[in-house]
Coordinates of C-alpha atoms and ligand atoms in Angstrom, one line a residue:
X1452 CA -23.6 6.7 -13.0
X1453 CA -20.1 7.0 -11.7
X1454 CA -20.1 10.8 -11.0
X1455 CA -16.3 11.0 -11.2
X1456 CA -14.6 13.9 -12.9
X1457 CA -12.2 12.0 -15.1
X1458 CA -9.9 14.9 -16.0
X1459 CA -6.6 15.7 -14.4
X1460 CA -6.5 17.8 -11.2
X1461 CA -3.9 20.5 -11.6
X1462 CA -3.6 23.7 -9.7
X1463 CA -7.0 23.3 -8.1
X1464 CA -8.8 22.8 -11.5
X1465 CA -10.0 19.7 -13.4
X1466 CA -8.5 20.0 -16.9
X1467 CA -8.0 17.8 -19.9
X1468 CA -4.6 16.5 -20.8
X1469 CA -2.7 18.9 -23.1
X1470 CA -2.6 16.2 -25.7
X1471 CA -6.3 15.7 -25.4
X1472 CA -5.7 12.0 -25.0
X1473 CA -7.7 9.6 -22.8
X1474 CA -7.2 6.0 -21.7
X1475 CA -9.7 3.3 -20.9
X1476 CA -10.2 1.9 -17.4
X1477 CA -12.1 -1.3 -16.9
X1478 CA -14.4 -3.2 -14.6
X1479 CA -12.6 -6.5 -13.7
X1480 CA -15.8 -8.3 -12.8
X1481 CA -17.2 -8.0 -16.4
X1482 CA -14.3 -6.8 -18.6
X1483 CA -16.4 -3.9 -19.7
X1484 CA -14.9 -0.4 -20.1
X1485 CA -15.9 1.6 -17.0
X1486 CA -14.6 5.1 -18.0
X1487 CA -12.2 7.0 -20.2
X1488 CA -9.7 9.0 -18.2
X1489 CA -7.5 12.0 -19.2
X1490 CA -4.0 10.7 -19.8
X1491 CA -1.3 12.9 -18.3
X1492 CA 1.9 13.3 -20.4
X1493 CA 5.1 15.2 -19.7
X1494 CA 3.6 18.6 -20.4
X1495 CA 0.9 18.0 -17.8
X1496 CA 3.5 16.8 -15.3
X1497 CA 5.4 20.1 -15.9
X1498 CA 2.2 22.0 -15.2
X1499 CA 1.5 20.1 -12.0
X1500 CA 5.1 20.5 -10.8
X1501 CA 5.0 24.3 -11.5
X1502 CA 1.7 24.5 -9.6
X1503 CA 2.9 22.4 -6.7
X1504 CA 6.2 24.4 -6.6
X1505 CA 4.4 27.7 -6.4
X1506 CA 2.0 26.4 -3.8
X1507 CA 4.9 25.3 -1.7
X1508 CA 7.3 28.1 -2.3
X1509 CA 4.8 31.0 -2.0
X1510 CA 2.4 29.4 0.5
X1511 CA 0.2 29.7 2.3
X1512 CA 0.0 25.9 2.9
X1513 CA 3.4 25.1 4.4
X1514 CA 3.4 28.3 6.4
X1515 CA -0.1 27.8 8.0
X1516 CA -0.2 26.9 11.7
X1517 CA -0.2 23.1 11.6
X1518 CA -3.5 23.1 13.5
X1519 CA -5.1 24.9 10.6
X1520 CA -3.8 22.3 8.1
X1521 CA -5.2 19.7 10.5
X1522 CA -8.7 21.4 10.2
X1523 CA -8.6 21.0 6.5
X1524 CA -7.7 17.3 6.8
X1525 CA -10.5 16.8 9.3
X1526 CA -12.9 18.2 6.7
X1527 CA -11.5 15.7 4.2
X1528 CA -12.1 12.9 6.6
X1529 CA -15.7 14.1 7.2
X1530 CA -16.4 14.2 3.4
X1531 CA -14.9 10.8 2.9
X1532 CA -17.1 9.4 5.6
X1533 CA -20.2 11.1 4.1
X1534 CA -19.3 9.6 0.7
X1535 CA -18.4 6.0 1.8
X1536 CA -21.1 4.3 -0.3
X1537 CA -20.2 6.1 -3.5
X1538 CA -16.4 5.9 -3.1
X1539 CA -16.6 2.2 -2.2
X1540 CA -18.8 1.4 -5.2
X1541 CA -16.4 3.1 -7.6
X1542 CA -13.5 1.3 -5.9
X1543 CA -15.2 -2.1 -6.2
X1544 CA -16.2 -1.5 -9.8
X1545 CA -12.8 -0.3 -10.9
X1546 CA -10.5 -2.6 -8.9
X1547 CA -12.7 -5.7 -8.4
X1548 CA -12.3 -5.9 -4.6
X1549 CA -15.3 -6.9 -2.6
X1550 CA -17.7 -4.1 -1.6
X1551 CA -17.3 -5.0 2.1
X1552 CA -13.5 -4.6 1.7
X1553 CA -13.9 -1.3 -0.2
X1554 CA -16.2 0.1 2.5
X1555 CA -13.8 -0.9 5.2
X1556 CA -10.9 0.6 3.3
X1557 CA -12.7 3.9 2.6
X1558 CA -13.6 4.1 6.3
X1559 CA -10.0 3.4 7.1
X1560 CA -9.0 6.2 4.8
X1561 CA -11.2 8.6 6.7
X1562 CA -9.5 7.5 9.9
X1563 CA -6.1 8.1 8.4
X1564 CA -7.1 11.7 7.5
X1565 CA -8.5 12.1 11.0
X1566 CA -5.3 10.8 12.6
X1567 CA -3.1 13.2 10.6
X1568 CA -5.5 16.0 11.3
X1569 CA -4.7 15.5 15.0
X1570 CA -1.0 14.7 14.4
X1571 CA -0.3 17.8 12.3
X1572 CA 0.6 19.9 15.4
X1573 CA 2.1 17.1 17.4
X1574 CA 5.3 16.3 15.5
X1575 CA 7.9 18.8 16.5
X1576 CA 11.6 19.3 17.1
X1577 CA 13.7 19.0 20.3
X1578 CA 16.1 21.0 22.4
X1579 CA 19.6 19.6 22.7
X1580 CA 21.3 20.7 26.0
X1581 CA 24.5 22.6 25.4
X1582 CA 25.0 24.5 28.7
X1583 CA 24.1 28.0 29.7
X1584 CA 25.7 29.9 26.9
X1585 CA 24.4 28.1 23.9
X1586 CA 20.9 27.1 22.7
X1587 CA 20.4 24.3 20.2
X1588 CA 17.1 23.1 18.9
X1589 CA 15.7 21.4 15.8
X1590 CA 12.9 22.4 13.5
X1591 CA 10.8 19.9 11.5
X1592 CA 10.2 21.5 8.1
X1593 CA 8.1 20.1 5.2
X1594 CA 10.2 18.4 2.6
X1595 CA 8.6 20.3 -0.3
X1596 CA 7.0 19.0 -3.5
X1597 CA 6.3 15.3 -3.2
X1598 CA 5.4 12.9 -6.0
X1599 CA 3.4 9.9 -4.8
X1600 CA 3.0 6.9 -7.0
X1601 CA 0.3 4.4 -5.9
X1602 CA -0.7 0.8 -6.8
X1603 CA -3.9 -0.7 -7.9
X1604 CA -4.4 -3.2 -5.1
X1605 CA -5.5 -0.6 -2.5
X1606 CA -6.1 2.5 -4.6
X1607 CA -8.0 4.8 -2.3
X1608 CA -6.4 3.6 0.9
X1609 CA -2.8 3.8 -0.4
X1610 CA -3.4 7.3 -1.8
X1611 CA -4.7 8.3 1.7
X1612 CA -1.8 6.7 3.5
X1613 CA 0.5 8.8 1.4
X1614 CA -1.4 12.1 0.9
X1615 CA -2.6 12.6 4.5
X1616 CA 0.8 12.7 6.3
X1617 CA 2.4 14.7 3.4
X1618 CA -0.4 17.3 3.6
X1619 CA -0.3 17.4 7.4
X1620 CA 3.5 18.1 7.2
X1621 CA 2.9 21.0 4.8
X1622 CA 4.1 19.5 1.5
X1623 CA 2.6 20.0 -1.9
X1624 CA 1.5 16.7 -3.5
X1625 CA 1.4 15.2 -7.0
X1626 CA -0.5 12.0 -6.8
X1627 CA -0.1 9.5 -9.7
X1628 CA -2.5 6.6 -9.3
X1629 CA -2.1 3.2 -11.0
X1630 CA -3.5 3.1 -14.5
X1631 CA -5.8 0.2 -13.7
X1632 CA -7.5 2.1 -10.9
X1633 CA -7.4 5.9 -11.3
X1634 CA -10.9 6.8 -10.4
X1635 CA -11.0 7.0 -6.6
X1636 CA -7.8 9.0 -6.5
X1637 CA -9.6 11.5 -8.7
X1638 CA -12.4 11.4 -6.1
X1639 CA -9.9 12.1 -3.4
X1640 CA -8.6 15.1 -5.3
X1641 CA -12.2 16.4 -5.7
X1642 CA -12.8 15.9 -2.0
X1643 CA -9.6 17.8 -1.1
X1644 CA -10.6 20.7 -3.3
X1645 CA -14.1 20.9 -1.7
X1646 CA -12.6 20.7 1.8
X1647 CA -10.4 23.7 1.2
X1648 CA -7.0 22.4 0.2
X1649 CA -5.4 25.4 -1.6
X1650 CA -4.7 25.4 -5.3
X1651 CA -1.6 23.4 -6.3
X1652 CA -1.3 21.6 -3.0
X1653 CA -3.0 18.4 -4.2
X1654 CA -2.7 17.5 -7.8
X1655 CA -3.9 14.2 -9.3
X1656 CA -2.3 12.9 -12.5
X1657 CA -3.5 9.6 -13.9
X1658 CA -1.1 8.5 -16.7
X1659 CA 1.3 5.8 -17.7
X1660 CA 3.9 5.3 -15.0
X1661 CA 6.4 3.9 -17.5
X1662 CA 6.4 7.3 -19.3
X1663 CA 6.0 9.7 -16.3
X1664 CA 8.2 7.8 -13.9
X1665 CA 11.6 8.7 -15.3
X1666 CA 10.8 12.4 -15.4
X1667 CA 9.4 12.3 -11.9
X1668 CA 12.6 10.6 -10.7
X1669 CA 14.9 13.1 -12.4
X1670 CA 12.9 16.3 -12.1
X1671 CA 14.9 19.0 -10.3
X1672 CA 11.8 20.6 -8.8
X1673 CA 10.5 17.5 -7.1
X1674 CA 12.0 17.0 -3.7
X1675 CA 10.7 13.6 -2.8
X1676 CA 9.2 10.4 -4.2
X1677 CA 6.9 8.1 -2.3
X1678 CA 6.2 4.9 -4.2
X1679 CA 4.2 1.7 -3.6
X1680 CA 4.4 -1.1 -6.1
X1681 CA 6.7 -3.8 -7.5
X1682 CA 10.2 -4.1 -6.2
X1683 CA 11.7 -3.8 -9.7
X1684 CA 9.9 -0.5 -10.3
X1685 CA 11.0 0.8 -6.9
X1686 CA 14.6 -0.1 -7.7
X1687 CA 14.4 1.7 -11.1
X1688 CA 13.0 4.8 -9.4
X1689 CA 15.8 4.7 -6.8
X1690 CA 18.5 4.4 -9.5
X1691 CA 16.9 7.2 -11.6
X1692 CA 16.6 9.5 -8.6
X1693 CA 20.1 8.9 -7.3
X1694 CA 21.8 11.7 -9.2
X1695 CA 19.5 14.3 -7.6
X1696 CA 19.8 12.8 -4.1
X1697 CA 16.1 12.8 -3.9
X1698 CA 14.3 11.7 -0.8
X1699 CA 12.7 8.4 -1.6
X1700 CA 10.4 6.1 0.4
X1701 CA 9.4 2.7 -1.0
X1702 CA 6.7 0.2 -0.1
X1703 CA 7.4 -2.8 -2.2
X1704 CA 6.7 -6.5 -2.6
X1705 CA 6.3 -9.2 -0.1
X1706 CA 6.2 -13.0 0.3
X1707 CA 5.0 -13.1 3.8
X1708 CA 5.5 -16.3 5.9
X1709 CA 2.9 -17.7 8.2
X1710 CA 4.4 -20.1 10.8
X1711 CA 2.0 -22.5 12.6
X1712 CA 3.3 -24.5 15.5
X1713 CA 1.6 -27.7 16.6
X1714 CA 0.5 -26.1 19.9
X1715 CA -1.5 -23.4 18.2
X1716 CA -5.3 -23.4 17.8
X1717 CA -5.1 -25.2 14.5
X1718 CA -8.7 -24.5 13.5
X1719 CA -8.3 -20.8 14.1
X1720 CA -5.0 -20.7 12.3
X1721 CA -6.4 -22.6 9.3
X1722 CA -9.5 -20.3 9.1
X1723 CA -7.2 -17.2 9.4
X1724 CA -4.9 -18.5 6.7
X1725 CA -7.8 -18.2 4.2
X1726 CA -8.3 -14.5 4.8
X1727 CA -4.5 -14.0 5.1
X1728 CA -3.8 -15.7 1.8
X1729 CA -6.9 -15.0 -0.3
X1730 CA -8.1 -11.6 1.1
X1731 CA -8.2 -9.1 -1.8
X1732 CA -7.8 -12.1 -4.1
X1733 CA -4.2 -12.4 -2.8
X1734 CA -3.3 -9.1 -4.3
X1735 CA -1.8 -7.7 -1.2
X1736 CA 1.9 -7.1 -0.3
X1737 CA 1.2 -8.5 3.1
X1738 CA -0.5 -11.7 1.9
X1739 CA 0.6 -14.7 3.9
X1740 CA 1.5 -16.8 0.9
X1741 CA 4.0 -19.2 2.5
X1742 CA 2.5 -21.3 5.3
X1743 CA 5.0 -23.3 7.4
X1744 CA 3.3 -25.9 9.5
X1745 CA 4.9 -28.1 12.2
X1746 CA 5.0 -31.6 10.6
X1747 CA 2.8 -33.5 13.0
X1748 CA -0.1 -31.2 12.4
X1749 CA 0.6 -30.5 8.7
X1750 CA -2.0 -32.8 7.2
X1751 CA -4.7 -31.8 9.7
X1752 CA -3.9 -28.1 9.0
X1753 CA -4.0 -28.6 5.2
X1754 CA -7.4 -30.4 5.5
X1755 CA -8.9 -27.6 7.6
X1756 CA -7.4 -24.9 5.4
X1757 CA -8.7 -26.5 2.2
X1758 CA -12.1 -27.0 3.6
X1759 CA -12.4 -23.3 4.8
X1760 CA -10.9 -22.1 1.4
X1761 CA -13.5 -24.0 -0.5
X1762 CA -16.2 -22.3 1.5
X1763 CA -14.7 -18.9 0.6
X1764 CA -17.3 -17.1 -1.5
X1765 CA -15.9 -16.1 -4.9
X1766 CA -18.1 -14.0 -7.1
X1767 CA -19.6 -10.6 -7.9
X1768 CA -17.7 -8.1 -5.8
X1769 CA -20.7 -5.8 -5.6
X1770 CA -22.6 -8.5 -3.7
X1771 CA -22.3 -7.9 0.0
X1772 CA -21.9 -11.7 0.7
X1773 CA -18.9 -12.1 -1.6
X1774 CA -15.6 -12.7 0.1
X1775 CA -13.3 -12.7 -3.0
X1776 CA -13.7 -10.8 -6.3
X1777 CA -11.9 -11.0 -9.6
X1778 CA -8.2 -10.2 -10.1
X1779 CA -7.6 -6.6 -11.3
X1780 CA -6.9 -7.5 -15.0
X1781 CA -6.6 -10.2 -17.6
X1782 CA -2.8 -9.8 -17.5
X1783 CA -2.8 -10.5 -13.7
X1784 CA -5.0 -13.6 -14.3
X1785 CA -2.5 -14.9 -16.9
X1786 CA 0.4 -14.2 -14.5
X1787 CA -1.2 -16.1 -11.7
X1788 CA -2.1 -19.0 -13.9
X1789 CA 1.4 -19.2 -15.2
X1790 CA 2.8 -19.3 -11.7
X1791 CA 0.6 -22.2 -10.7
X1792 CA 1.8 -24.1 -13.8
X1793 CA 5.4 -23.3 -12.9
X1794 CA 4.8 -24.7 -9.3
X1795 CA 3.2 -27.9 -10.6
X1796 CA 6.0 -28.3 -13.2
X1797 CA 8.5 -27.9 -10.3
X1798 CA 6.8 -30.7 -8.4
X1799 CA 4.3 -29.0 -6.1
X1800 CA 0.8 -30.6 -5.9
X1801 CA -2.5 -28.9 -6.1
X1802 CA -4.9 -29.4 -3.2
X1803 CA -7.6 -27.1 -4.4
X1804 CA -8.0 -24.5 -7.1
X1805 CA -5.5 -23.9 -9.9
X1806 CA -7.7 -22.2 -12.4
X1807 CA -10.9 -20.2 -13.1
X1808 CA -13.9 -21.1 -10.9
X1809 CA -16.7 -22.3 -13.1
X1810 CA -19.7 -20.1 -14.0
X1811 CA -17.9 -16.8 -13.5
X1812 CA -16.8 -15.9 -17.0
X1813 CA -16.0 -13.3 -18.4
X1814 CA -14.5 -11.6 -15.3
X1815 CA -10.9 -12.1 -14.2
X1816 CA -11.7 -14.7 -11.6
X1817 CA -9.2 -17.2 -10.2
X1818 CA -10.1 -19.8 -7.6
X1819 CA -8.4 -19.9 -4.1
X1820 CA -5.4 -22.2 -4.7
X1821 CA -3.4 -24.3 -2.3
X1822 CA -0.2 -26.1 -3.2
X1823 CA 1.7 -28.7 -1.1
X1824 CA 4.8 -30.8 -1.6
X1825 CA 6.9 -27.8 -2.4
X1826 CA 10.4 -27.0 -1.3
X1827 CA 11.5 -23.6 -0.2
X1828 CA 13.6 -22.8 -3.2
X1829 CA 10.8 -23.2 -5.7
X1830 CA 9.7 -20.1 -7.6
X1831 CA 6.2 -20.3 -6.2
X1832 CA 7.7 -20.1 -2.7
X1833 CA 10.2 -17.4 -3.5
X1834 CA 8.5 -14.9 -5.8
X1835 CA 5.5 -12.6 -5.3
X1836 CA 2.6 -14.0 -7.3
X1837 CA 0.0 -11.4 -6.3
X1838 CA -2.9 -13.7 -6.7
X1839 CA -4.8 -16.3 -4.5
X1840 CA -2.1 -18.9 -4.3
X1841 CA -0.7 -20.2 -1.0
X1842 CA 2.0 -22.9 -0.6
X1843 CA 2.0 -25.0 2.6
X1844 CA 5.4 -26.5 3.7
X1845 CA 6.1 -28.7 6.8
X1846 CA 8.9 -28.0 9.3
X1847 CA 10.4 -30.1 12.1
X1848 CA 11.9 -27.5 14.4
X1849 CA 11.6 -23.8 15.4
X1850 CA 15.1 -23.1 13.9
X1851 CA 14.1 -24.7 10.6
X1852 CA 10.8 -22.7 10.4
X1853 CA 12.7 -19.4 11.0
X1854 CA 15.4 -20.3 8.5
X1855 CA 12.9 -21.1 5.8
X1856 CA 10.8 -18.0 6.6
X1857 CA 13.9 -15.8 6.4
X1858 CA 15.2 -17.4 3.2
X1859 CA 13.5 -14.9 0.9
X1860 CA 14.5 -11.5 -0.6
X1861 CA 11.4 -9.9 0.8
X1862 CA 10.9 -9.0 4.5
X1863 CA 7.5 -7.3 4.8
X1864 CA 5.1 -9.1 7.1
X1865 CA 4.8 -12.4 8.9
X1866 CA 2.5 -14.4 11.3
X1867 CA 3.4 -16.8 14.0
X1868 CA 0.8 -19.1 15.6
X1869 CA 1.5 -20.7 19.0
X1870 CA 0.1 -20.7 22.6
X1871 CA 3.7 -20.5 23.9
X1872 CA 4.4 -16.8 24.5
X1873 CA 8.2 -17.3 24.9
X1874 CA 8.4 -19.2 21.6
X1875 CA 6.3 -16.6 19.9
X1876 CA 8.6 -13.8 21.0
X1877 CA 11.7 -15.7 20.1
X1878 CA 10.4 -16.2 16.6
X1879 CA 9.3 -12.5 16.4
X1880 CA 12.9 -11.5 17.2
X1881 CA 14.4 -13.9 14.8
X1882 CA 12.3 -12.9 11.8
X1883 CA 13.8 -10.4 9.4
X1884 CA 10.5 -8.6 8.6
X1885 CA 9.2 -5.1 9.3
X1886 CA 6.0 -6.5 10.9
X1887 CA 5.0 -9.6 12.7
X1888 CA 1.5 -10.7 13.9
X1889 CA 1.1 -13.2 16.7
X1890 CA -1.9 -15.5 16.5
X1891 CA -3.4 -13.3 13.8
X1892 CA -3.5 -13.1 10.0
X1893 CA -3.9 -9.4 9.9
X1894 CA -1.5 -6.5 10.1
X1895 CA -1.8 -3.8 12.8
X1896 CA -2.7 -1.5 9.9
X1897 CA -6.0 -3.3 9.5
X1898 CA -7.1 -2.5 13.0
X1899 CA -5.5 0.7 14.1
X1900 CA -3.8 2.3 11.1
X1901 CA -1.5 4.0 13.6
X1902 CA 1.3 1.5 13.8
X1903 CA 4.4 1.7 11.5
X1904 CA 4.0 -0.2 8.2
X1905 CA 7.0 -1.2 6.0
X1906 CA 9.5 -3.8 5.3
X1907 CA 13.1 -5.1 5.7
X1908 CA 15.2 -6.2 2.8
X1909 CA 13.7 -5.7 -0.7
X1910 CA 10.3 -4.9 0.8
X1911 CA 11.0 -1.2 1.0
X1912 CA 12.5 1.9 2.6
X1913 CA 10.9 3.8 5.4
X1914 CA 7.8 3.3 7.4
X1915 CA 4.3 4.6 6.5
X1916 CA 1.5 5.3 9.0
X1917 CA 1.7 6.6 12.6
X1918 CA 4.1 9.4 13.5
X1919 CA 6.7 7.5 11.4
X1920 CA 5.1 8.8 8.1
X1921 CA 5.5 12.4 9.3
X1922 CA 9.3 11.8 9.4
X1923 CA 9.1 10.8 5.7
X1924 CA 7.7 14.2 4.7
X1925 CA 9.8 16.5 6.9
X1926 CA 13.5 17.6 7.0
X1927 CA 15.3 18.2 10.3
X1928 CA 16.9 21.6 10.6
X1929 CA 19.3 22.1 13.5
X1930 CA 19.5 25.6 14.9
X1931 CA 22.5 26.6 17.0
X1932 CA 22.4 29.9 18.9
X1933 CA 25.5 31.5 20.6
X1934 CA 24.2 33.3 23.7
X1935 CA 27.5 34.4 25.2
X1936 CA 28.4 38.1 24.8
Ligands
NDP519 P1 4.1 -1.4 -10.8 O1 5.1 -1.3 -9.8 O2 4.6 -1.3 -12.2 O3 3.0 -0.2 -10.6 C1 2.8 0.5 -9.4 C2 2.7 2.0 -9.7 O4 4.0 2.4 -10.3 C3 1.6 2.3 -10.8 O5 1.1 3.6 -10.5 C4 2.4 2.4 -12.1 O6 1.8 3.2 -13.1 C5 3.7 3.0 -11.6 N1 4.8 2.8 -12.5 C6 5.0 1.8 -13.5 N2 6.2 1.9 -14.0 C7 6.8 3.0 -13.5 C8 8.1 3.6 -13.6 N3 9.0 3.1 -14.5 N4 8.4 4.6 -12.8 C9 7.5 5.1 -11.9 N5 6.3 4.5 -11.7 C10 6.0 3.5 -12.5 O7 3.3 -2.7 -10.6 P2 2.2 -3.3 -11.7 O8 1.0 -2.5 -11.6 O9 2.8 -3.5 -13.0 O10 2.1 -4.7 -11.0 C11 3.0 -5.8 -11.3 C12 3.3 -6.6 -10.1 O11 3.8 -5.8 -9.1 C13 2.1 -7.2 -9.5 O12 1.8 -8.4 -10.2 C14 2.6 -7.4 -8.1 O13 3.4 -8.6 -8.0 C15 3.5 -6.2 -7.9 N6 2.8 -5.2 -7.1 C16 3.1 -5.1 -5.8 C17 2.4 -4.2 -5.0 C18 2.7 -4.1 -3.5 O14 2.0 -3.4 -2.8 N7 3.6 -4.9 -3.1 C19 1.4 -3.2 -5.6 C20 1.3 -3.4 -7.0 C21 1.9 -4.3 -7.7 P3 1.0 2.4 -14.2 O15 -0.2 1.8 -13.5 O16 0.6 3.6 -15.1 O17 1.8 1.4 -14.9

């Protein structure tokens, strides 16, 4: 039993779509239909916008002392924690990610709500000195009604990264989850309602992004859009919202490099490259999918990497021992397969993988795949595949490694492996990415969730997490007071 209310959450109530329509959501491990979810259309969006507008314009949410909003967020965190098992199971069955990843992400979501519960009353304005006869200060005010559009690769966590700071700031939220994975966002809506989020402040609207997106972008009563997904979709949203000068923050694609110098701990770097490239079945914007290895250790690295990748346990995502589950959909599987074929046709060579692992039909499984013999301009090196495919390329100098790493339209994340601290920091400075990890495959967000997350170039606009996210959901008002008689 799923125990998820599969209706829309609008104005504090779960309701059917006006059209009465529902859409199917699937279980990627089996291909079976998991649930039928109410499908929001334009009339439902209008209802949600009206409810959010009223909740924001008439209060009480944005006018509450921030500390009190924080208390509601803390109750949400407590309820998420109490429901980890259930939420994680729904996440795994709907998105295909392993149960251990789902549990870690749901616990991470609880921490995000806790963080913003405490941060709600710690993000404030400043006083600008102007002499005895004038007073100048700034206020941080909530931006208003915020539409948040989330992806399918981290459904519950991405919704929490977005909703928690927006709610802490005093905004009213319309959350539109990805159509592949709507269920845990509906659970989040239900939890918010139980925790005392007032009516209209958190609305959850599963429905087709292609139909709702244009209206969200042009709606005069929506003040801000926060989006995570494909760069092309983000660019379309930005174009459509330009006329209204809407506030927009974007967390987009990545093709993150992983630079391994010969003086690094090669065994450790190779083992980490497995999780960095194949974690979440490679469906991660931070996946380290381009590995640049100093030539004299290239072959040893590839051998160690391939050996560790072959040991990576692919299978039933509900089994606690599984390290990699299926891809989210049949369409994603076809896309990944097509990319590997393109890579091989362009001259890259398969070391391992390249197709479905045996014995795992009918789920959307794809084996961890390593390609070598590629050059930096090939499509498999330049484009985001969003599957378990990693390309390894040798380099001869630090400058060449940095040049190849930066030769990409994305600039989200990166790793550098070396025991030489000066070299590590030189490379950190030279990389055009929003985040860099030294001697680690992970992002800071995996450990702390309090460091800024976001990218340079076509990887996005703005930074999520930490106090940075509160800046995304507030406006600055400057107040000037003439004190002289
Ligand atoms: P999208 O960017 O299309 O989807 C992300 C979210 O945007 C979903 O909620 C989706 O809704 C919504 N959406 C779709 N079209 C529009 C639109 N015109 N206006 C507003 N919102 C819209 O990504 P896909 O799910 O189609 O995935 C395609 C590829 O994108 C992946 O293979 C991957 O390469 C990349 N991707 C990257 C992510 C990242 O974090 N970097 C995350 C997800 C995808 P709906 O689900 O209803 O279509």
